[in-house]
PDB file of C-alpha atoms in Angstrom:
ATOM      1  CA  UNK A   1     159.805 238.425 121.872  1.00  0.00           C
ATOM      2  CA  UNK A   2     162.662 240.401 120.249  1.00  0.00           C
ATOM      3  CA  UNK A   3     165.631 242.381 121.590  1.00  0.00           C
ATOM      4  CA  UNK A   4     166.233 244.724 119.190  1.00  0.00           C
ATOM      5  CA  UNK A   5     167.441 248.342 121.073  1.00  0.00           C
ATOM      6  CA  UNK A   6     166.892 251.372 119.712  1.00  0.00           C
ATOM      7  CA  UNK A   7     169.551 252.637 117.243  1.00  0.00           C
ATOM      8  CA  UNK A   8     171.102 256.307 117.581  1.00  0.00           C
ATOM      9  CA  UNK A   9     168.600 258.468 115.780  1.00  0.00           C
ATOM     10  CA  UNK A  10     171.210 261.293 115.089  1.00  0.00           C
ATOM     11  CA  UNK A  11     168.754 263.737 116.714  1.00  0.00           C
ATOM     12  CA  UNK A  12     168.682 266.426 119.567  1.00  0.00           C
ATOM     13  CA  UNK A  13     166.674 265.028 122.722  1.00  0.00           C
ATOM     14  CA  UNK A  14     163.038 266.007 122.992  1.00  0.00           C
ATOM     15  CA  UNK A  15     160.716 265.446 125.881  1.00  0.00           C
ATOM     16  CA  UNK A  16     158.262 263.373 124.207  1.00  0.00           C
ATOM     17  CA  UNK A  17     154.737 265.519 124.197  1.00  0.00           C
ATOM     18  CA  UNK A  18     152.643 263.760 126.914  1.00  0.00           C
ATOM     19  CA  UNK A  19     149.092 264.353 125.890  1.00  0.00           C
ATOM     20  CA  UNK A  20     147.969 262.119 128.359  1.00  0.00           C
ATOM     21  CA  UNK A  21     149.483 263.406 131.670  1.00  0.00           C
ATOM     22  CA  UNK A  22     146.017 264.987 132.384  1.00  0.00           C
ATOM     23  CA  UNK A  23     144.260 261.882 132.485  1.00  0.00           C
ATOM     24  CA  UNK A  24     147.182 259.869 134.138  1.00  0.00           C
ATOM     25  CA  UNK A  25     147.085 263.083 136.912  1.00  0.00           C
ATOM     26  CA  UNK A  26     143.544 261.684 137.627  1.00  0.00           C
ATOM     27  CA  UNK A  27     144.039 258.444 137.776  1.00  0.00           C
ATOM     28  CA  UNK A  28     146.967 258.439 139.745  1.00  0.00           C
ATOM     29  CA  UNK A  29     145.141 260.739 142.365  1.00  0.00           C
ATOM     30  CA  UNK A  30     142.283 258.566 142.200  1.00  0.00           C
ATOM     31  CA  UNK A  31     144.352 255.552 143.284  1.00  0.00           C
ATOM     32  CA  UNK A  32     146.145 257.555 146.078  1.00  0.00           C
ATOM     33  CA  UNK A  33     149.257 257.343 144.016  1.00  0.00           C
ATOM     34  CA  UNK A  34     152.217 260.133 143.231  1.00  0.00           C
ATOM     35  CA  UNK A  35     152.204 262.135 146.038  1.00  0.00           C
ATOM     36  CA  UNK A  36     154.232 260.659 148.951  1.00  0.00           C
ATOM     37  CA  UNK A  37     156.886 257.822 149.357  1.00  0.00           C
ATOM     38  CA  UNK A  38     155.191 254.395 149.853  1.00  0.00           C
ATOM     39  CA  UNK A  39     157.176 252.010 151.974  1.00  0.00           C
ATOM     40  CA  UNK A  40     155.624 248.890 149.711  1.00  0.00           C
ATOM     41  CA  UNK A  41     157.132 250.250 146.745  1.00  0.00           C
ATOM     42  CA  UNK A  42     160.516 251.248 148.430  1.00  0.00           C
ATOM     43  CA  UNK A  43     160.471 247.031 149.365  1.00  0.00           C
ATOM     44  CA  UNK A  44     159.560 247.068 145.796  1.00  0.00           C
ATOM     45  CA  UNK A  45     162.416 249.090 144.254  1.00  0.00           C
ATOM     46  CA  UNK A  46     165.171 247.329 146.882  1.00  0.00           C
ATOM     47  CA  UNK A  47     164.332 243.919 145.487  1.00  0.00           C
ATOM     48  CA  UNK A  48     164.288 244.983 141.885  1.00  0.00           C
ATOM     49  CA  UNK A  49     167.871 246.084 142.477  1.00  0.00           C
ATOM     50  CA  UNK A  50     168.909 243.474 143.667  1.00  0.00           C
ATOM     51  CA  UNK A  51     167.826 241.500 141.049  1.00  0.00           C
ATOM     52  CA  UNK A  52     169.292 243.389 138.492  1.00  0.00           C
ATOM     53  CA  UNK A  53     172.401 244.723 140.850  1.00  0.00           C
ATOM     54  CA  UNK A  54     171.675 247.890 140.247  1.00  0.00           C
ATOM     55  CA  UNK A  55     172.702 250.405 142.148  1.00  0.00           C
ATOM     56  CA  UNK A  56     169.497 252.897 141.718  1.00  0.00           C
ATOM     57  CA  UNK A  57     165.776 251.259 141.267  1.00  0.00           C
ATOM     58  CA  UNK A  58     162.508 253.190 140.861  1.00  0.00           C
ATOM     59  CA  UNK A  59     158.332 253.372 140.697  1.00  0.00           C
ATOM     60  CA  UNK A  60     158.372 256.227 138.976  1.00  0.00           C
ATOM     61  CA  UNK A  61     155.045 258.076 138.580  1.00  0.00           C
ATOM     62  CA  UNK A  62     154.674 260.679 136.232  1.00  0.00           C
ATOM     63  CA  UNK A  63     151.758 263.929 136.510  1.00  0.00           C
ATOM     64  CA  UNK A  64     151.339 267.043 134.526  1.00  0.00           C
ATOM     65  CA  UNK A  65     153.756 268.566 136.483  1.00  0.00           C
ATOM     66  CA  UNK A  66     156.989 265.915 137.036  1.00  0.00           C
ATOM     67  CA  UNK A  67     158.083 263.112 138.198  1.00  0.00           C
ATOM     68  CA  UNK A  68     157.728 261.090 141.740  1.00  0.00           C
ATOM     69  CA  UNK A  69     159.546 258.009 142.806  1.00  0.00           C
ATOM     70  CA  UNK A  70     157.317 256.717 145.258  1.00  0.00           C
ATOM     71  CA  UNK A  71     159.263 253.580 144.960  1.00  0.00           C
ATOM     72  CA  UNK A  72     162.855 254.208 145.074  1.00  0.00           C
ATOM     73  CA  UNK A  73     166.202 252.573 145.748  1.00  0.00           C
ATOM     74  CA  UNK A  74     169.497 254.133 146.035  1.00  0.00           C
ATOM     75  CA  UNK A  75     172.647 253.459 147.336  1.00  0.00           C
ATOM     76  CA  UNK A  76     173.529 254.339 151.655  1.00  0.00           C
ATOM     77  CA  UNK A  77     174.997 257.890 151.150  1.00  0.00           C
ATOM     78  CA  UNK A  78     174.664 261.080 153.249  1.00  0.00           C
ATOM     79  CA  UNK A  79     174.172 263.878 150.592  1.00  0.00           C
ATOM     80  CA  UNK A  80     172.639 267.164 151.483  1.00  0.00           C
ATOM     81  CA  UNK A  81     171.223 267.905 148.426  1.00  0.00           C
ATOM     82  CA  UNK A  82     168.907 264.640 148.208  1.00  0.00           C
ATOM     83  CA  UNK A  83     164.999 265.565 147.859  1.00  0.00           C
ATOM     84  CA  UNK A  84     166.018 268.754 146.421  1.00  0.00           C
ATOM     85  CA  UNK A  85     163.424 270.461 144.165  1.00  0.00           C
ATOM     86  CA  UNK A  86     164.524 270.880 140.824  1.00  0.00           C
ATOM     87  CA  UNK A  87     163.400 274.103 140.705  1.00  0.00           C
ATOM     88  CA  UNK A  88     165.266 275.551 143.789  1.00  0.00           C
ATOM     89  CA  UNK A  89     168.681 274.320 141.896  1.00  0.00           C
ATOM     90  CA  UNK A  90     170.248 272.804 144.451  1.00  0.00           C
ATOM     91  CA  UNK A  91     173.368 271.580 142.343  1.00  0.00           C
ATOM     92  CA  UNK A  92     174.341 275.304 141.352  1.00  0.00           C
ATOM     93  CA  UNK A  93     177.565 275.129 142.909  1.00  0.00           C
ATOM     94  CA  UNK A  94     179.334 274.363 139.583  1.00  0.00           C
ATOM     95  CA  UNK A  95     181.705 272.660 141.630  1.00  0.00           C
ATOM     96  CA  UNK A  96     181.572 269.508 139.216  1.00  0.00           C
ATOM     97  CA  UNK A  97     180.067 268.048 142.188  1.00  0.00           C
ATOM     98  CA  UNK A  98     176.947 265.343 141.332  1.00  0.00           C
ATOM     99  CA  UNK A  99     173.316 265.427 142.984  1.00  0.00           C
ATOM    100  CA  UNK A 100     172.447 262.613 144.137  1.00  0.00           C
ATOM    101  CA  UNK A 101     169.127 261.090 142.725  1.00  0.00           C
ATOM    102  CA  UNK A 102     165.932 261.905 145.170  1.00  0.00           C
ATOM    103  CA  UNK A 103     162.313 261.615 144.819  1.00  0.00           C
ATOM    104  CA  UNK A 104     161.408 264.430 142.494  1.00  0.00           C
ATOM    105  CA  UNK A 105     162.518 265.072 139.098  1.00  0.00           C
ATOM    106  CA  UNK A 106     161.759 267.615 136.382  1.00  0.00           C
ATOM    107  CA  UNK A 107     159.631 265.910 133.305  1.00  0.00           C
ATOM    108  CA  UNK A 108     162.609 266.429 130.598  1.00  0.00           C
ATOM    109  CA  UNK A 109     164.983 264.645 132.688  1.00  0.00           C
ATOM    110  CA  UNK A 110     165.677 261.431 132.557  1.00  0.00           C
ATOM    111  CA  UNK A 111     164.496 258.772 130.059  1.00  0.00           C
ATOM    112  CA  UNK A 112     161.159 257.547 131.794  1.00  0.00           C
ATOM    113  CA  UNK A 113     158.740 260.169 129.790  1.00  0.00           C
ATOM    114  CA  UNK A 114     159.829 258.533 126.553  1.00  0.00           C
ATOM    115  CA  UNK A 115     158.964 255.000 128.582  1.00  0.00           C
ATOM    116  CA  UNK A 116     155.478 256.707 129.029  1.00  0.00           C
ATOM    117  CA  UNK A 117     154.475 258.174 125.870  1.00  0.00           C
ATOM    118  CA  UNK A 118     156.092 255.052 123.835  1.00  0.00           C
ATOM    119  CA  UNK A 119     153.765 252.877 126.311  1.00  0.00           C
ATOM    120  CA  UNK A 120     156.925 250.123 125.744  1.00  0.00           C
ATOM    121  CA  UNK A 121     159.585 249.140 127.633  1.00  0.00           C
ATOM    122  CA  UNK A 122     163.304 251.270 126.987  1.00  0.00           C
ATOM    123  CA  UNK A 123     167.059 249.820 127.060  1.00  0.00           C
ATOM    124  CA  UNK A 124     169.707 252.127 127.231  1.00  0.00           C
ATOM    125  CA  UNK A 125     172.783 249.983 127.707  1.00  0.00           C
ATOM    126  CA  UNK A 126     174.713 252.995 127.382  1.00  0.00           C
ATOM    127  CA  UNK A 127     172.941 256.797 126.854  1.00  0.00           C
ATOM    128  CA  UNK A 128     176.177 258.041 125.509  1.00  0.00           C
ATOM    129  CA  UNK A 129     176.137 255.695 122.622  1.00  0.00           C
ATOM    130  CA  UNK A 130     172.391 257.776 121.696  1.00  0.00           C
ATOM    131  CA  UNK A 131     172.363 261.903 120.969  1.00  0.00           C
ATOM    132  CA  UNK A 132     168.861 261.438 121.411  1.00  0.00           C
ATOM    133  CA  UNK A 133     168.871 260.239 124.996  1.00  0.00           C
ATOM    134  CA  UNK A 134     173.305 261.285 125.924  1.00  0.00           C
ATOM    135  CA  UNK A 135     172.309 265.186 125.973  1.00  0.00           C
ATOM    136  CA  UNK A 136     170.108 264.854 128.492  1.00  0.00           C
ATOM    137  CA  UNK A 137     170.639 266.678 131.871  1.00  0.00           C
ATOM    138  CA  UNK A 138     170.478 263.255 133.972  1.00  0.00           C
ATOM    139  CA  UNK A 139     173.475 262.399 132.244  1.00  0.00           C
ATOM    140  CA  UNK A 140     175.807 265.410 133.754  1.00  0.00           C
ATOM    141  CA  UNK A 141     173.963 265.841 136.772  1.00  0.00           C
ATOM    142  CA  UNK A 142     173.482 262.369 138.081  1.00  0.00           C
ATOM    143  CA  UNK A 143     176.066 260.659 135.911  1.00  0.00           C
ATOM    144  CA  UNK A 144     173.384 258.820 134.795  1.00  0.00           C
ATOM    145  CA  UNK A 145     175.078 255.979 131.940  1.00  0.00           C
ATOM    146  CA  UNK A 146     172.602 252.812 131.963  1.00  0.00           C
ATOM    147  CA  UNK A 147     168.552 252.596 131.784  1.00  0.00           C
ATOM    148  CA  UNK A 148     166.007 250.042 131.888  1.00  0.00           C
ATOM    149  CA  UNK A 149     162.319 250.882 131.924  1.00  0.00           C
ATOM    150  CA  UNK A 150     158.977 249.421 131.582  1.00  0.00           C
ATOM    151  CA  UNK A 151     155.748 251.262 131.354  1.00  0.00           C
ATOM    152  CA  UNK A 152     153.316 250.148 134.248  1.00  0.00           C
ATOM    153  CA  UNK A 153     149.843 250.185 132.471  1.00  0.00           C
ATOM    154  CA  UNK A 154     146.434 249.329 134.627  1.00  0.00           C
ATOM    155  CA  UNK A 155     143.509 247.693 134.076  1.00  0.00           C
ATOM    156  CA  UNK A 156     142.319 250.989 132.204  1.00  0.00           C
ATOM    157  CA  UNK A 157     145.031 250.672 130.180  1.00  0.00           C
ATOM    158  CA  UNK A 158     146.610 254.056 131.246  1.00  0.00           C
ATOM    159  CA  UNK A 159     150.154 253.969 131.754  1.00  0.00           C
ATOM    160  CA  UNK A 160     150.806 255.264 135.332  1.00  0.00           C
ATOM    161  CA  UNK A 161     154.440 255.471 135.104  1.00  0.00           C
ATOM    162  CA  UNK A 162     157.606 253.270 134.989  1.00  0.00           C
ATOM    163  CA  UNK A 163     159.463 250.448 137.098  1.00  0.00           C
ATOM    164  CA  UNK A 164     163.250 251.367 135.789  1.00  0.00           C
ATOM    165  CA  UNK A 165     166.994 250.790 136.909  1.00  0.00           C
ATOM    166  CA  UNK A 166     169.934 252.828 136.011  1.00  0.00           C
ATOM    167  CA  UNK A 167     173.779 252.765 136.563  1.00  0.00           C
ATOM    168  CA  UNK A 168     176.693 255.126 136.818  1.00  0.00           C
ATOM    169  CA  UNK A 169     178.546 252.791 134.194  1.00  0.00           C
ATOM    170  CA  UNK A 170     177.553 250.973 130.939  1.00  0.00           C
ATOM    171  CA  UNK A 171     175.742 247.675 131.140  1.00  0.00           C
ATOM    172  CA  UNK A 172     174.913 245.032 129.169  1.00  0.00           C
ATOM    173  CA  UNK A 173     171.039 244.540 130.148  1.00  0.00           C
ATOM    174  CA  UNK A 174     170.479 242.177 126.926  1.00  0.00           C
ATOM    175  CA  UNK A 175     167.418 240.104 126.045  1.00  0.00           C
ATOM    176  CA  UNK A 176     167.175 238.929 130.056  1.00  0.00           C
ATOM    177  CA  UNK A 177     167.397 242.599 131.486  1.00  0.00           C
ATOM    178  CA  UNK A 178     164.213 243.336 128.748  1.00  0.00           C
ATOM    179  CA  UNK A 179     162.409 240.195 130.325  1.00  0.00           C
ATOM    180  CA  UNK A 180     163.196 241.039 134.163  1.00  0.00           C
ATOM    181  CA  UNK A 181     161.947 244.639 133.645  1.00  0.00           C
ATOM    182  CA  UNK A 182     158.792 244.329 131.672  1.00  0.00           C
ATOM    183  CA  UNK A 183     157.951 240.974 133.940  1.00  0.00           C
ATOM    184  CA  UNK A 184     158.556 243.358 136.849  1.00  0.00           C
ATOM    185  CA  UNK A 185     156.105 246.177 135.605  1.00  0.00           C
ATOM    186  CA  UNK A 186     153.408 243.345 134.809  1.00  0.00           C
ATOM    187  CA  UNK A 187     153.673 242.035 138.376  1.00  0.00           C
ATOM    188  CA  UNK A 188     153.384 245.380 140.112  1.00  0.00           C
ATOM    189  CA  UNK A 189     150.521 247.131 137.707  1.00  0.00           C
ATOM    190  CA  UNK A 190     147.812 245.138 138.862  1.00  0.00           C
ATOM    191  CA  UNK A 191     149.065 245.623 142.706  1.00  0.00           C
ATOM    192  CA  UNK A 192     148.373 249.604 142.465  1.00  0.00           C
ATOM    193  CA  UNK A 193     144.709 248.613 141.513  1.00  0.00           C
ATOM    194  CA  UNK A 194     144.245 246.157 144.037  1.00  0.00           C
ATOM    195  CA  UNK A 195     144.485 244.847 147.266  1.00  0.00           C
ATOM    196  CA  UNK A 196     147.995 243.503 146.527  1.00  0.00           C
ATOM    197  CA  UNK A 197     149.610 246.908 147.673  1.00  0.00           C
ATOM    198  CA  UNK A 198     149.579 247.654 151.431  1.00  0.00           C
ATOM    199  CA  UNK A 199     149.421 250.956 152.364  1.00  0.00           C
TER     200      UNK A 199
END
């Protein structure tokens, strides 16, 4: 296995085109998946975190529409604007304030479609250091610095979404970070399938 992260391409960020978020909408519907929190997963995200001390896990699940954490840890803070839909802009204060991160997202935030469509894992040991990946809005809103992310692909080899980690500061993830993430998507995959996953 090689460690070799992705250089700064020198180019605006894109949203990757996801021409499979039709098919992944089905799928994920068909396994009951992407539409409500999921206690198993939550367990899921907490233990990922603290494994990687971390201070924000996900399952991230991605549809034709946006993004889900139905796993998701995050750190103990009372902040009104949690679970606020991204398209009711609940940070329009422009009081520098931050959001904090909740279980919705918008597809071109965050680093997670690029995860998907790639269908490989992503280190980001700091977004700033990449054009590509520093202009994008998670970065300002969330203060989003660090990102670790492995595709979770089923049996059916569709990629369903992402196991990931961020942090509010640069970190150096290195080779072991690449191992704990991607060994952490190919335990859970097979779970969503089966009957590994209580409900």
């Amino acid at each position: 296995m090689s460690y070799d992260p992705p250089r700064p391409t020198g180019r605006l960020l894109l949203t990757p085109e996801d021409r499979d978020a039709p098919a992944r909408t089905r799928r994920l519907r068909g396994l009951g998946l992407g539409e409500r929190p999921e206690p198993a997963l939550d367990a899921f995200a907490d233990r990922l975190a603290a494994l990687t001390r971390a201070p924000y896990a996900m399952v991230n699940f991605l549809d034709e529409h946006g993004q889900f954490f139905a796993g998701l840890h995050r750190p103990e803070r009372d902040v009104l604007t949690v679970d606020t839909d991204p398209g009711t802009g609940g940070d329009g204060d422009g009081d520098g304030t931050r959001r904090e991160v909740g279980r919705r997202l918008a597809r071109d935030h965050g680093f997670c479609p690029h995860v998907v469509v790639r269908r490989k894992a992503l280190v980001l040991e700091d977004v700033c250091d990449y054009p590509r990946f520093a202009g994008n809005p998670v970065v300002d809103e969330f203060g989003i610095r660090s990102y670790l992310g492995a595709p979770l692909i089923d049996s059916t080899r569709t990629v369903l979404g992402t196991v990931c980690v961020v942090d509010l500061e640069p970190r150096p993830w290195g080779r072991e970070g690449l191992r704990t993430i991607k060994a952490a998507a190919a335990e859970l995959a097979p779970r969503l399938e089966g009957n590994g996953f209580p409900r």
